[in-house]
């Protein structure tokens, strides 16, 4: 039985509220990047962890801790989520580091089928920059312009 760990992108989960529905659905149905496992072999999802946030100047060095948290439970395959594979500028460096530190690990790039890369990047850019539909901010509260969803009125 394949013992699987998933390494995801912190930004898509934390900032964009991704609940990984595509990753789990494809794992359950052995589709997407899970299609290559033998048909009669059950998949055992051991755990999920996220990268910890964009490492900027530190580079990929800290990723070993995240992967170790999964290898401690005996995973033999590590799937990088499809969003990480498609948008993460550190992806290749992460993979190089993981290969060096965990040579026994089967690294799989992806979870669900890949998106159209240009449309996906445009969508992610909008989710991050929020230009089309600007979010409310602290300044809206300070300047008493904040819109309240409930019947509660601001004094
Ligand atoms: S380092 Fe990559 S995977 Fe992690 S938050 Fe940044 S873009 Fe996402």
PDB file of C-alpha atoms and ligand atoms in Angstrom:
ATOM      1  CA  UNK A   1       0.000   0.000   0.000  1.00  0.00           C
ATOM      2  CA  UNK A   2       1.514   3.329  -1.062  1.00  0.00           C
ATOM      3  CA  UNK A   3       2.044   5.642   1.893  1.00  0.00           C
ATOM      4  CA  UNK A   4       1.549   9.138   0.575  1.00  0.00           C
ATOM      5  CA  UNK A   5       2.411  12.575   1.892  1.00  0.00           C
ATOM      6  CA  UNK A   6       1.381  15.849   0.295  1.00  0.00           C
ATOM      7  CA  UNK A   7       3.444  19.035   0.314  1.00  0.00           C
ATOM      8  CA  UNK A   8       1.352  22.101  -0.460  1.00  0.00           C
ATOM      9  CA  UNK A   9       1.739  25.821  -1.059  1.00  0.00           C
ATOM     10  CA  UNK A  10       1.195  27.868   2.085  1.00  0.00           C
ATOM     11  CA  UNK A  11      -0.039  30.879   0.143  1.00  0.00           C
ATOM     12  CA  UNK A  12      -2.874  29.155  -1.666  1.00  0.00           C
ATOM     13  CA  UNK A  13      -4.170  27.623   1.556  1.00  0.00           C
ATOM     14  CA  UNK A  14      -3.563  30.482   3.990  1.00  0.00           C
ATOM     15  CA  UNK A  15      -4.264  33.500   1.794  1.00  0.00           C
ATOM     16  CA  UNK A  16      -6.601  32.064  -0.826  1.00  0.00           C
ATOM     17  CA  UNK A  17      -8.554  29.596   1.328  1.00  0.00           C
ATOM     18  CA  UNK A  18      -7.883  26.572  -0.860  1.00  0.00           C
ATOM     19  CA  UNK A  19      -9.294  23.482   0.887  1.00  0.00           C
ATOM     20  CA  UNK A  20      -7.442  21.106  -1.460  1.00  0.00           C
ATOM     21  CA  UNK A  21     -10.669  19.622  -2.771  1.00  0.00           C
ATOM     22  CA  UNK A  22      -9.060  18.846  -6.143  1.00  0.00           C
ATOM     23  CA  UNK A  23      -6.090  17.142  -4.515  1.00  0.00           C
ATOM     24  CA  UNK A  24      -8.246  14.916  -2.307  1.00  0.00           C
ATOM     25  CA  UNK A  25     -10.822  14.119  -4.992  1.00  0.00           C
ATOM     26  CA  UNK A  26      -8.137  12.925  -7.382  1.00  0.00           C
ATOM     27  CA  UNK A  27      -6.423  10.929  -4.670  1.00  0.00           C
ATOM     28  CA  UNK A  28      -9.711   9.218  -3.730  1.00  0.00           C
ATOM     29  CA  UNK A  29     -10.458   8.343  -7.339  1.00  0.00           C
ATOM     30  CA  UNK A  30      -6.866   7.636  -8.352  1.00  0.00           C
ATOM     31  CA  UNK A  31      -6.987  10.252 -11.042  1.00  0.00           C
ATOM     32  CA  UNK A  32      -4.709  13.154 -11.957  1.00  0.00           C
ATOM     33  CA  UNK A  33      -1.226  12.586 -10.601  1.00  0.00           C
ATOM     34  CA  UNK A  34      -2.448   9.564  -8.614  1.00  0.00           C
ATOM     35  CA  UNK A  35      -3.399   7.627 -11.754  1.00  0.00           C
ATOM     36  CA  UNK A  36      -0.047   5.853 -12.054  1.00  0.00           C
ATOM     37  CA  UNK A  37      -0.418   3.798  -8.872  1.00  0.00           C
ATOM     38  CA  UNK A  38      -1.448   0.178  -9.463  1.00  0.00           C
ATOM     39  CA  UNK A  39      -5.233  -0.092  -9.782  1.00  0.00           C
ATOM     40  CA  UNK A  40      -5.610  -2.680  -7.002  1.00  0.00           C
ATOM     41  CA  UNK A  41      -3.292  -0.904  -4.557  1.00  0.00           C
ATOM     42  CA  UNK A  42      -5.082   1.212  -1.943  1.00  0.00           C
ATOM     43  CA  UNK A  43      -3.591   4.660  -1.351  1.00  0.00           C
ATOM     44  CA  UNK A  44      -2.867   5.566   2.224  1.00  0.00           C
ATOM     45  CA  UNK A  45      -2.713   9.330   2.746  1.00  0.00           C
ATOM     46  CA  UNK A  46      -0.450   9.691   5.774  1.00  0.00           C
ATOM     47  CA  UNK A  47      -0.385  13.453   6.092  1.00  0.00           C
ATOM     48  CA  UNK A  48      -0.275  16.886   4.554  1.00  0.00           C
ATOM     49  CA  UNK A  49       2.060  19.746   5.261  1.00  0.00           C
ATOM     50  CA  UNK A  50       2.619  23.128   3.663  1.00  0.00           C
ATOM     51  CA  UNK A  51       5.882  24.765   2.681  1.00  0.00           C
ATOM     52  CA  UNK A  52       5.907  27.336   5.502  1.00  0.00           C
ATOM     53  CA  UNK A  53       5.696  30.361   3.242  1.00  0.00           C
ATOM     54  CA  UNK A  54       7.886  31.834   0.544  1.00  0.00           C
ATOM     55  CA  UNK A  55      11.459  31.476   1.776  1.00  0.00           C
ATOM     56  CA  UNK A  56      12.803  34.575  -0.062  1.00  0.00           C
ATOM     57  CA  UNK A  57      16.521  35.004   0.678  1.00  0.00           C
ATOM     58  CA  UNK A  58      16.773  31.824   2.733  1.00  0.00           C
ATOM     59  CA  UNK A  59      16.072  29.670  -0.301  1.00  0.00           C
ATOM     60  CA  UNK A  60      14.843  26.113  -0.107  1.00  0.00           C
ATOM     61  CA  UNK A  61      16.899  25.032   2.877  1.00  0.00           C
ATOM     62  CA  UNK A  62      14.073  24.860   5.409  1.00  0.00           C
ATOM     63  CA  UNK A  63      11.908  22.554   3.338  1.00  0.00           C
ATOM     64  CA  UNK A  64      13.665  19.454   4.734  1.00  0.00           C
ATOM     65  CA  UNK A  65      11.938  20.020   8.084  1.00  0.00           C
ATOM     66  CA  UNK A  66       8.523  19.926   6.460  1.00  0.00           C
ATOM     67  CA  UNK A  67       9.312  16.777   4.516  1.00  0.00           C
ATOM     68  CA  UNK A  68      10.902  15.120   7.561  1.00  0.00           C
ATOM     69  CA  UNK A  69       7.664  15.635   9.467  1.00  0.00           C
ATOM     70  CA  UNK A  70       6.089  13.329   6.858  1.00  0.00           C
ATOM     71  CA  UNK A  71       8.956  10.854   6.403  1.00  0.00           C
ATOM     72  CA  UNK A  72       8.908  10.330  10.202  1.00  0.00           C
ATOM     73  CA  UNK A  73       5.624   8.509   9.527  1.00  0.00           C
ATOM     74  CA  UNK A  74       7.109   6.332   6.818  1.00  0.00           C
ATOM     75  CA  UNK A  75       5.778   7.906   3.624  1.00  0.00           C
ATOM     76  CA  UNK A  76       7.247   6.482   0.455  1.00  0.00           C
ATOM     77  CA  UNK A  77       5.751   8.981  -2.018  1.00  0.00           C
ATOM     78  CA  UNK A  78       5.638  12.742  -1.706  1.00  0.00           C
ATOM     79  CA  UNK A  79       3.232  14.616  -3.980  1.00  0.00           C
ATOM     80  CA  UNK A  80       3.823  18.309  -4.536  1.00  0.00           C
ATOM     81  CA  UNK A  81       0.434  19.938  -5.028  1.00  0.00           C
ATOM     82  CA  UNK A  82      -0.357  21.019  -8.568  1.00  0.00           C
ATOM     83  CA  UNK A  83      -0.517  24.680  -7.525  1.00  0.00           C
ATOM     84  CA  UNK A  84       2.956  24.437  -6.026  1.00  0.00           C
ATOM     85  CA  UNK A  85       4.216  22.813  -9.222  1.00  0.00           C
ATOM     86  CA  UNK A  86       2.610  25.463 -11.426  1.00  0.00           C
ATOM     87  CA  UNK A  87       3.285  28.698  -9.579  1.00  0.00           C
ATOM     88  CA  UNK A  88       6.064  28.241  -7.041  1.00  0.00           C
ATOM     89  CA  UNK A  89       9.318  29.939  -8.049  1.00  0.00           C
ATOM     90  CA  UNK A  90      11.168  27.720  -5.571  1.00  0.00           C
ATOM     91  CA  UNK A  91       9.821  24.419  -6.913  1.00  0.00           C
ATOM     92  CA  UNK A  92      13.014  23.203  -8.595  1.00  0.00           C
ATOM     93  CA  UNK A  93      15.122  24.189  -5.615  1.00  0.00           C
ATOM     94  CA  UNK A  94      12.693  22.418  -3.268  1.00  0.00           C
ATOM     95  CA  UNK A  95      12.904  19.245  -5.336  1.00  0.00           C
ATOM     96  CA  UNK A  96      16.704  19.387  -5.454  1.00  0.00           C
ATOM     97  CA  UNK A  97      16.858  19.771  -1.676  1.00  0.00           C
ATOM     98  CA  UNK A  98      14.318  17.016  -1.039  1.00  0.00           C
ATOM     99  CA  UNK A  99      16.130  14.611  -3.400  1.00  0.00           C
ATOM    100  CA  UNK A 100      19.416  15.267  -1.578  1.00  0.00           C
ATOM    101  CA  UNK A 101      17.975  14.844   1.920  1.00  0.00           C
ATOM    102  CA  UNK A 102      15.524  12.000   1.180  1.00  0.00           C
ATOM    103  CA  UNK A 103      16.952  10.008  -1.746  1.00  0.00           C
ATOM    104  CA  UNK A 104      14.625   7.075  -1.043  1.00  0.00           C
ATOM    105  CA  UNK A 105      11.499   9.177  -1.516  1.00  0.00           C
ATOM    106  CA  UNK A 106       9.410   8.941  -4.675  1.00  0.00           C
ATOM    107  CA  UNK A 107       8.706  12.572  -5.568  1.00  0.00           C
ATOM    108  CA  UNK A 108       5.630  13.161  -7.724  1.00  0.00           C
ATOM    109  CA  UNK A 109       4.962  16.555  -9.260  1.00  0.00           C
ATOM    110  CA  UNK A 110       1.256  17.247  -8.961  1.00  0.00           C
ATOM    111  CA  UNK A 111      -1.970  16.097  -7.379  1.00  0.00           C
ATOM    112  CA  UNK A 112      -4.889  17.043  -9.650  1.00  0.00           C
ATOM    113  CA  UNK A 113      -4.763  17.668 -13.429  1.00  0.00           C
ATOM    114  CA  UNK A 114      -2.894  20.831 -14.271  1.00  0.00           C
ATOM    115  CA  UNK A 115      -4.697  24.078 -15.035  1.00  0.00           C
ATOM    116  CA  UNK A 116      -4.232  26.160 -18.135  1.00  0.00           C
ATOM    117  CA  UNK A 117      -1.095  27.850 -16.888  1.00  0.00           C
ATOM    118  CA  UNK A 118      -1.755  31.366 -18.234  1.00  0.00           C
ATOM    119  CA  UNK A 119      -5.337  31.531 -16.958  1.00  0.00           C
ATOM    120  CA  UNK A 120      -4.274  30.035 -13.634  1.00  0.00           C
ATOM    121  CA  UNK A 121      -1.463  32.557 -13.157  1.00  0.00           C
ATOM    122  CA  UNK A 122      -3.807  35.421 -14.032  1.00  0.00           C
ATOM    123  CA  UNK A 123      -6.343  34.158 -11.493  1.00  0.00           C
ATOM    124  CA  UNK A 124      -3.717  33.749  -8.784  1.00  0.00           C
ATOM    125  CA  UNK A 125      -2.381  37.240  -9.498  1.00  0.00           C
ATOM    126  CA  UNK A 126      -5.871  38.653  -9.015  1.00  0.00           C
ATOM    127  CA  UNK A 127      -6.445  36.647  -5.820  1.00  0.00           C
ATOM    128  CA  UNK A 128      -3.207  38.024  -4.401  1.00  0.00           C
ATOM    129  CA  UNK A 129      -3.495  41.615  -5.619  1.00  0.00           C
ATOM    130  CA  UNK A 130      -7.312  41.970  -5.240  1.00  0.00           C
ATOM    131  CA  UNK A 131      -7.498  44.794  -7.773  1.00  0.00           C
ATOM    132  CA  UNK A 132     -10.784  43.930  -9.487  1.00  0.00           C
ATOM    133  CA  UNK A 133     -12.749  43.749  -6.214  1.00  0.00           C
ATOM    134  CA  UNK A 134     -10.714  45.608  -3.568  1.00  0.00           C
ATOM    135  CA  UNK A 135     -11.079  44.093  -0.084  1.00  0.00           C
ATOM    136  CA  UNK A 136     -11.943  46.171   2.970  1.00  0.00           C
ATOM    137  CA  UNK A 137      -8.968  47.208   5.059  1.00  0.00           C
ATOM    138  CA  UNK A 138      -8.244  48.775   8.422  1.00  0.00           C
ATOM    139  CA  UNK A 139      -8.282  52.200   6.773  1.00  0.00           C
ATOM    140  CA  UNK A 140     -11.958  51.656   5.881  1.00  0.00           C
ATOM    141  CA  UNK A 141     -12.652  51.258   9.588  1.00  0.00           C
ATOM    142  CA  UNK A 142     -10.457  54.211  10.557  1.00  0.00           C
ATOM    143  CA  UNK A 143     -12.111  56.467   7.968  1.00  0.00           C
ATOM    144  CA  UNK A 144     -15.577  55.144   8.963  1.00  0.00           C
ATOM    145  CA  UNK A 145     -16.258  53.852   5.456  1.00  0.00           C
ATOM    146  CA  UNK A 146     -16.453  50.200   6.400  1.00  0.00           C
ATOM    147  CA  UNK A 147     -19.417  48.195   5.115  1.00  0.00           C
ATOM    148  CA  UNK A 148     -20.974  45.899   7.727  1.00  0.00           C
ATOM    149  CA  UNK A 149     -22.694  42.706   6.612  1.00  0.00           C
ATOM    150  CA  UNK A 150     -25.025  42.168   9.561  1.00  0.00           C
ATOM    151  CA  UNK A 151     -27.761  44.429  11.009  1.00  0.00           C
ATOM    152  CA  UNK A 152     -25.218  45.721  13.522  1.00  0.00           C
ATOM    153  CA  UNK A 153     -24.580  49.365  12.845  1.00  0.00           C
ATOM    154  CA  UNK A 154     -21.349  51.159  13.644  1.00  0.00           C
ATOM    155  CA  UNK A 155     -21.785  54.017  16.130  1.00  0.00           C
TER     156      UNK A 155
HETATM  157  S1  LIG B   1       7.392  29.035  -1.490  1.00  0.00           S
HETATM  158 FE1  LIG B   1       6.183  28.321  -3.227  1.00  0.00          FE
HETATM  159  S2  LIG B   1       4.828  26.798  -2.358  1.00  0.00           S
HETATM  160 FE2  LIG B   1       5.580  28.074  -0.642  1.00  0.00          FE
HETATM  161  S3  LIG B   1       4.092  29.784  -0.379  1.00  0.00           S
HETATM  162 FE3  LIG B   1       5.684  30.476  -1.780  1.00  0.00          FE
HETATM  163  S4  LIG B   1       4.835  30.029  -3.828  1.00  0.00           S
HETATM  164 FE4  LIG B   1       3.692  28.773  -2.368  1.00  0.00          FE
END
